[in-house]
Structure formats: C-alpha cells, structure tokens
Short mmCIF file of C-alpha atoms in Angstrom, two decimals:
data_model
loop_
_atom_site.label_atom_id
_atom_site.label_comp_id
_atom_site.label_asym_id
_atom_site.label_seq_id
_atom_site.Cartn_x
_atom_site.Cartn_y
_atom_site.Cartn_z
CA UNK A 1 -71.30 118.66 50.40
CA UNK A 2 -68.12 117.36 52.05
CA UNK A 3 -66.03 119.73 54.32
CA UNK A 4 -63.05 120.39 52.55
CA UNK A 5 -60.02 121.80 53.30
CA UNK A 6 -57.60 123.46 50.57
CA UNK A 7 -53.86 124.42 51.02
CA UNK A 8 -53.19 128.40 50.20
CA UNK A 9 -49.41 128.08 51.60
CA UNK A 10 -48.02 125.43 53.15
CA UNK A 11 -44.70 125.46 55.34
CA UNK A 12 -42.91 122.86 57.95
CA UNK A 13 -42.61 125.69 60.21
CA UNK A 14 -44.86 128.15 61.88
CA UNK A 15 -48.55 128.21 62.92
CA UNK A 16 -51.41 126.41 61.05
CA UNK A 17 -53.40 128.64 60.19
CA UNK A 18 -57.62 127.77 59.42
CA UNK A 19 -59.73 130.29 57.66
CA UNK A 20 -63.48 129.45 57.16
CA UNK A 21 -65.54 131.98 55.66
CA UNK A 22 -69.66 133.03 56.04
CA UNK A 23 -72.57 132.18 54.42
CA UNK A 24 -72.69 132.00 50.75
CA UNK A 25 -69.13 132.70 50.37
CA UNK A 26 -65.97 131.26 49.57
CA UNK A 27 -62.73 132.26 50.99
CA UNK A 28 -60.70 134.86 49.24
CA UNK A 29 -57.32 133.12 48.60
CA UNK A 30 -55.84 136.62 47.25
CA UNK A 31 -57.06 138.11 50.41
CA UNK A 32 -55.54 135.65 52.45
CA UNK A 33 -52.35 135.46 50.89
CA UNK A 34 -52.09 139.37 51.56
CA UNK A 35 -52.40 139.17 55.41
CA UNK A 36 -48.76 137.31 54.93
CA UNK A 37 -49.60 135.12 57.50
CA UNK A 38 -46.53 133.04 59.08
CA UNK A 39 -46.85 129.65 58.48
CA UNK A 40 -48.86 127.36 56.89
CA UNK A 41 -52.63 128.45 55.72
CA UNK A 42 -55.61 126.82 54.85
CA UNK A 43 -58.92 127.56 53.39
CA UNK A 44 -62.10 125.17 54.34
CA UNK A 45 -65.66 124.79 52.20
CA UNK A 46 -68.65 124.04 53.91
CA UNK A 47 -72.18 123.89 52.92
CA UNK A 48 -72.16 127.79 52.98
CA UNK A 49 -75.13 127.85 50.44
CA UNK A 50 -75.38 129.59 47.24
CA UNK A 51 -76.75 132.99 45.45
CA UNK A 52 -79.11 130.38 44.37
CA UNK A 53 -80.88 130.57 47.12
CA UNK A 54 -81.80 133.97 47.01
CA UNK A 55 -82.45 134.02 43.85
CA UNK A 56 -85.41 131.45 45.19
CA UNK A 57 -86.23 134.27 47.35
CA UNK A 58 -86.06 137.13 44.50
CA UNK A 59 -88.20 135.18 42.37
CA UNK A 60 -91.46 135.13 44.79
CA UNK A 61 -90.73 138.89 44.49
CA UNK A 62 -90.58 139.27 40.87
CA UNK A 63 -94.55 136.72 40.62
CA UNK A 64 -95.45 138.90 43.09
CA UNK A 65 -94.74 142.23 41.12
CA UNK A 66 -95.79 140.50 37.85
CA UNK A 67 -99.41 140.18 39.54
CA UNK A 68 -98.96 143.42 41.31
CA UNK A 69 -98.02 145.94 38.83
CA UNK A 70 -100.75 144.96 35.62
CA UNK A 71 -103.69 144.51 39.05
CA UNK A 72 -102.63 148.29 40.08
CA UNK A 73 -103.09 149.81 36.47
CA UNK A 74 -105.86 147.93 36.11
CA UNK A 75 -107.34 149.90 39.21
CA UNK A 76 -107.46 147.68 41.67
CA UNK A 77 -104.94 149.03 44.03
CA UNK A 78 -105.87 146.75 46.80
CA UNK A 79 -105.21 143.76 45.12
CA UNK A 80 -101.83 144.82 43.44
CA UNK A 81 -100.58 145.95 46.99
CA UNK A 82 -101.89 142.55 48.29
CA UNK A 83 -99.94 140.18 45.83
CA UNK A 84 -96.70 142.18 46.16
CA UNK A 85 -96.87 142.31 50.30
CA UNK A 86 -97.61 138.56 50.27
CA UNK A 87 -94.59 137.97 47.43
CA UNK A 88 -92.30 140.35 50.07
CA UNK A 89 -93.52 138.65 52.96
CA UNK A 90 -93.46 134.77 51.51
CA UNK A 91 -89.63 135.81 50.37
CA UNK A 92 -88.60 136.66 53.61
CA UNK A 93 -90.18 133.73 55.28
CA UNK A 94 -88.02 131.77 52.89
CA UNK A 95 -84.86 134.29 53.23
CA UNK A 96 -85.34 133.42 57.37
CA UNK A 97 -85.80 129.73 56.67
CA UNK A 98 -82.64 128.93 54.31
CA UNK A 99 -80.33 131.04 56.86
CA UNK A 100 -81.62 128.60 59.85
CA UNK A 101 -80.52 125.86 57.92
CA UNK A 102 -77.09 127.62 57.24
CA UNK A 103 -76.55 128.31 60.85
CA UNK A 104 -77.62 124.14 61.57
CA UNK A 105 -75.12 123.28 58.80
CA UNK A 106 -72.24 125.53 60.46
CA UNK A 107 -72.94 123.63 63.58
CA UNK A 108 -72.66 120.55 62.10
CA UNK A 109 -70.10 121.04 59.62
CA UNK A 110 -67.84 122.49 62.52
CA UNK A 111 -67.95 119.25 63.68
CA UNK A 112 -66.59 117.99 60.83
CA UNK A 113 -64.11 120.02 60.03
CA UNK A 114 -62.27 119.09 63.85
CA UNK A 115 -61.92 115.92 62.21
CA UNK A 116 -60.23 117.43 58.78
CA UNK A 117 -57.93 119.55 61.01
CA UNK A 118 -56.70 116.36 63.39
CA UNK A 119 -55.31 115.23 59.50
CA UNK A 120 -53.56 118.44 58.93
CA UNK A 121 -49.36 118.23 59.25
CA UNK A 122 -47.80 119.35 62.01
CA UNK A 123 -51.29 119.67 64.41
CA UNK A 124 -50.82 118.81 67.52
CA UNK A 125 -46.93 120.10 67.39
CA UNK A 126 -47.22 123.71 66.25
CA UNK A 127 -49.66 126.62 66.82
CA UNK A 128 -52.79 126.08 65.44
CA UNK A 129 -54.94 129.46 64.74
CA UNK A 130 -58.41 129.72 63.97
CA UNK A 131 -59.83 132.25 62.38
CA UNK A 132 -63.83 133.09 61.12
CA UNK A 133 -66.04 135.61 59.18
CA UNK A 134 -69.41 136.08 60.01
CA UNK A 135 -71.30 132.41 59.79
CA UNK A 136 -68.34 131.08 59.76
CA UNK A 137 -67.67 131.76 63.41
CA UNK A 138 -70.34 129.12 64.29
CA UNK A 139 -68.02 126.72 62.35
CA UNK A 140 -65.29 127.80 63.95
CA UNK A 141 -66.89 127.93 67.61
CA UNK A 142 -68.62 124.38 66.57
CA UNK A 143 -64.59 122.61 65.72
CA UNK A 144 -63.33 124.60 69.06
CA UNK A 145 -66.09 122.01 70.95
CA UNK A 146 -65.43 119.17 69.48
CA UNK A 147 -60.97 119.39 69.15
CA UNK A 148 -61.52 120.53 72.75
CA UNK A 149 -62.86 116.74 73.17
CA UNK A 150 -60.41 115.09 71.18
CA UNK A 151 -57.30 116.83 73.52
CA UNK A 152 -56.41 119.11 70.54
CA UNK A 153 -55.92 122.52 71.80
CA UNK A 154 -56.15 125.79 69.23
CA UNK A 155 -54.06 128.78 70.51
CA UNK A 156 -55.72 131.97 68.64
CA UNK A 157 -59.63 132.43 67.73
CA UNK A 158 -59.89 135.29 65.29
CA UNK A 159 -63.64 136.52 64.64
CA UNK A 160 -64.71 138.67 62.21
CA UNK A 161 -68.08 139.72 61.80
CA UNK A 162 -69.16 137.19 63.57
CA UNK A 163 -72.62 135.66 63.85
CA UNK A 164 -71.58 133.56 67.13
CA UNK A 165 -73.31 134.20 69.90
CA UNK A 166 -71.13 136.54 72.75
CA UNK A 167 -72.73 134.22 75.63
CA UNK A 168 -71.26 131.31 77.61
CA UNK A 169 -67.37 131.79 76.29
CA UNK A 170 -66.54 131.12 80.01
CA UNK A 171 -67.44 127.51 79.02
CA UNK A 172 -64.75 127.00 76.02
CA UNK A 173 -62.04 129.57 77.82
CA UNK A 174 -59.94 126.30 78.84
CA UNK A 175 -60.68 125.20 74.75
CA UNK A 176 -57.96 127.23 73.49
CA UNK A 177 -55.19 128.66 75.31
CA UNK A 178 -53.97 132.10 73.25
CA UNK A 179 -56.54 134.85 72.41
CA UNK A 180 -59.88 135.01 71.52
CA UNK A 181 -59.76 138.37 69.14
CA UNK A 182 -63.36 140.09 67.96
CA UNK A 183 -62.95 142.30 65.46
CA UNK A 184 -66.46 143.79 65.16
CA UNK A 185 -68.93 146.99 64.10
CA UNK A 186 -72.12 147.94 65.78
CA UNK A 187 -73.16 149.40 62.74
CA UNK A 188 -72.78 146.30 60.51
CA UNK A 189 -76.80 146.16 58.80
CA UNK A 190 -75.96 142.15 57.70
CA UNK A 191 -75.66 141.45 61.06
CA UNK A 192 -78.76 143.46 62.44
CA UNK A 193 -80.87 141.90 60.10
CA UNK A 194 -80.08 138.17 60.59
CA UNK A 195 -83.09 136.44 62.21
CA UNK A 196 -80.96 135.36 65.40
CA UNK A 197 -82.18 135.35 68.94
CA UNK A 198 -78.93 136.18 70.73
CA UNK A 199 -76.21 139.13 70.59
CA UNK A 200 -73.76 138.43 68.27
CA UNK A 201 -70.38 138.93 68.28
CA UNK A 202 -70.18 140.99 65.12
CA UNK A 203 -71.97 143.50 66.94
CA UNK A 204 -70.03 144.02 69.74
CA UNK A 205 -67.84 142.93 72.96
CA UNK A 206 -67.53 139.85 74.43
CA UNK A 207 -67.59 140.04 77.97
CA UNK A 208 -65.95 137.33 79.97
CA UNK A 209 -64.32 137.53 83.12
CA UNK A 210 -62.09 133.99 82.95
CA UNK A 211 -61.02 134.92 79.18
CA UNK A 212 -60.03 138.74 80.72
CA UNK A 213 -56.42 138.44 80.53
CA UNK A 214 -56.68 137.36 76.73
CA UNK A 215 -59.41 138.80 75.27
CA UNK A 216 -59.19 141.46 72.41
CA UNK A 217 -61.97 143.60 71.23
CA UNK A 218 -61.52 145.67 68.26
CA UNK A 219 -64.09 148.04 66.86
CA UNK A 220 -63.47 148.28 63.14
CA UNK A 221 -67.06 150.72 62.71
CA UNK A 222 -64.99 153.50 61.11
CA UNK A 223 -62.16 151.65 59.49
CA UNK A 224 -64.25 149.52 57.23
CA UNK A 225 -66.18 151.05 54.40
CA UNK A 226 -69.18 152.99 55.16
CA UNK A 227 -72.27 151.41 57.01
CA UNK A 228 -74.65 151.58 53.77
CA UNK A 229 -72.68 149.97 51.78
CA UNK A 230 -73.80 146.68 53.33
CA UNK A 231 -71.66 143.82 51.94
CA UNK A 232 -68.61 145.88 51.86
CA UNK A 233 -69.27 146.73 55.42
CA UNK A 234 -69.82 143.86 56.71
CA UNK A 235 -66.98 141.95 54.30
CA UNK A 236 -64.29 144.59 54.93
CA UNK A 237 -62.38 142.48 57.53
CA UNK A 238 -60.90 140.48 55.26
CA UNK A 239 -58.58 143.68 53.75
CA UNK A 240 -56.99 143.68 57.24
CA UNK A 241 -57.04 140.93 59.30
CA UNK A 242 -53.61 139.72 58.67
CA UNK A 243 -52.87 142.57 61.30
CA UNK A 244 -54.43 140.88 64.49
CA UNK A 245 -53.88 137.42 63.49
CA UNK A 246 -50.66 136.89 64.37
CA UNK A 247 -48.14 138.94 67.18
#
C-alpha cells in the first residue's frame, strides 16, 4: 500500500503535528483528538500489516492441535506432543518472519512518508512535531533521515513504546532541533518478546551525551495499565501523550 496521510484537525496556525502508529494498527483519531494538540494534526497509514497475519500464524496452531489432540487419545503421546511442538514452533518461525518484514517496511515507508510531509501546508514555516508508537518509531526515525537530507528540520520526536533502536542518536541529534521525548516501560512484554537484536527504546533510556540538554525520559511502568495485560500495557500511551507533546 501507499503511505497515506489523513487530516484529524487542520489549522493555519500552530505546529504540524505527525502521528504514525505500530504494527498492525491504525491510529486512534478519538485518541488523538483528546491530547488537544495545538495546531494542525495528522494521522499516516503504512503497510503496518494486518490481524491477518496472525491469524496465518494461529492456524498452523490450530492443524497442529487437530493432529495433536485425536494422536494423544489415541495413545500415542509422543506423536501428539510432536505435531503440536512443530505447529508452535512453525507459527513462531512465521510470527518472527512477518514482523522482519514489518520492521523493513517501516524503514522504507519512513522514507516515504518524508516525501508526503514536504506536501503538507505550512512545513517548512511552522513547527513540525513527530510523534511514534512502538513500530512506528522506525517510521518515524526512517522520515527524520531522509527530511534531514532534504533541509527540512522537525523540532519534537515523541516515542512511545518504541521499537527503535536507543543506539547511534548522536548521529541524527543535528536532524531535529527541539526534544527527543521517550516515554517508555521496562516491563512492557510486547516489547521483550519482539525478535530484535538491539535495545529498544520502549524499554528504556536513551543515553546520548550531544542530545543531553534536550532529551526527556519518562518511565510510564506504573502509570499505564498493569504489565499482564499485554496490549493495554504496551498501547496505554496513547491515553496520555497529549501531555508531553507539546510545552
């Protein structure tokens, strides 16, 4: 699909105002529009991916179990545990490989979307925020690199849950000139389980001496709902980031 992005509230006046949500999600309009953010906001799609998806995964589960279950009455408990470790294991080899491709397509589509944000009104002439949940930070961090090229500078980063890596923002510190704010929870399970290599920032604090003087860490653990409930954990931000996204 296309990048996209859609108008929640426009105005002539005030910051601009990008909000890209994570993988398999849309953004919340409602949400938005209850941080009251100043200005003009807009919501982007990007090839975010579907429930579909893991329903692909789900269903290698349920042949699995369908083999499983009758092989295990049947009294061959070797067999039934076989076919439903192999349906567990196959799903998650599939779970791992469609989030890769998520985290490729946030690259690229970040690219994009520094194109759709050059056509926005008033860029270039009045603040320009950026703000991210979860896979949507690699968008985000993605557009940062490439407006940085094209001599558009973004004032605020807001991340939020974010599956960006917390290395090598000494490199994009001259990208953006306000604050990079991380709004993050150690104990977010989404996060822990995501087949990434690096520390994200979802996690924890950025460190990063030449950003020092404009760099905001907020941990959220215990004002977002509790740790086992996973996707409201992990989603919570988005009741309360209207707070940090603007002074």
């Amino acid at each position: 699909m296309a990048v996209r992005i859609d108008p929640i509230e426009e105005s002539s006046r005030g910051p601009i105002h990008v909000v890209v949500a994570g993988y398999r999600a849309r953004p919340n309009a409602d949400l938005i529009r209850a941080a009251e953010l100043r200005g003009s906001t807009y919501s982007v799609l990007w090839a975010a991916g579907s429930w579909s998806e893991a329903g692909a995964s789900m269903g290698v589960i349920a042949r699995g179990a369908r083999a499983a279950v009758p092989a295990i009455h049947g009294g061959r408990a070797l067999l039934g545990v076989g076919a439903l470790a192999g349906g567990i294991g196959t799903a998650a080899v599939i779970g791992a490989a469609s989030f890769r491709h998520r985290y490729y397509c946030a690259r690229r589509d970040g690219i994009r979307l520094a194109d759709k944000i050059l056509e926005l009104p008033g860029v270039g002439k009045r603040p320009l925020h950026l703000v991210g949940h979860s896979l949507g930070t690699v968008v985000i961090r993605s557009a940062l690199e490439k407006l940085a090229e094209r001599e558009c500078r973004v004032d605020d980063l807001l991340l939020m849950g974010g599956m960006t890596s917390r290395l090598n923002w000494n490199l994009q510190a001259d990208a953006f000139r306000g604050r990079l704010i991380n709004l993050y929870s150690p104990r977010d399970r989404i996060l822990n389980m995501a087949p990434v290599i690096d520390r994200v920032v979802g996690t924890g604090a950025i460190v990063c001496e030449k950003l020092s003087d404009r760099l905001m860490n907020h941990d959220l653990c215990l004002e977002l709902p509790n740790q086992f409930n996973l996707w409201g954990h992990h989603s919570g931000y988005w009741n309360r980031f209207g707070q940090y996204a603007v002074v």
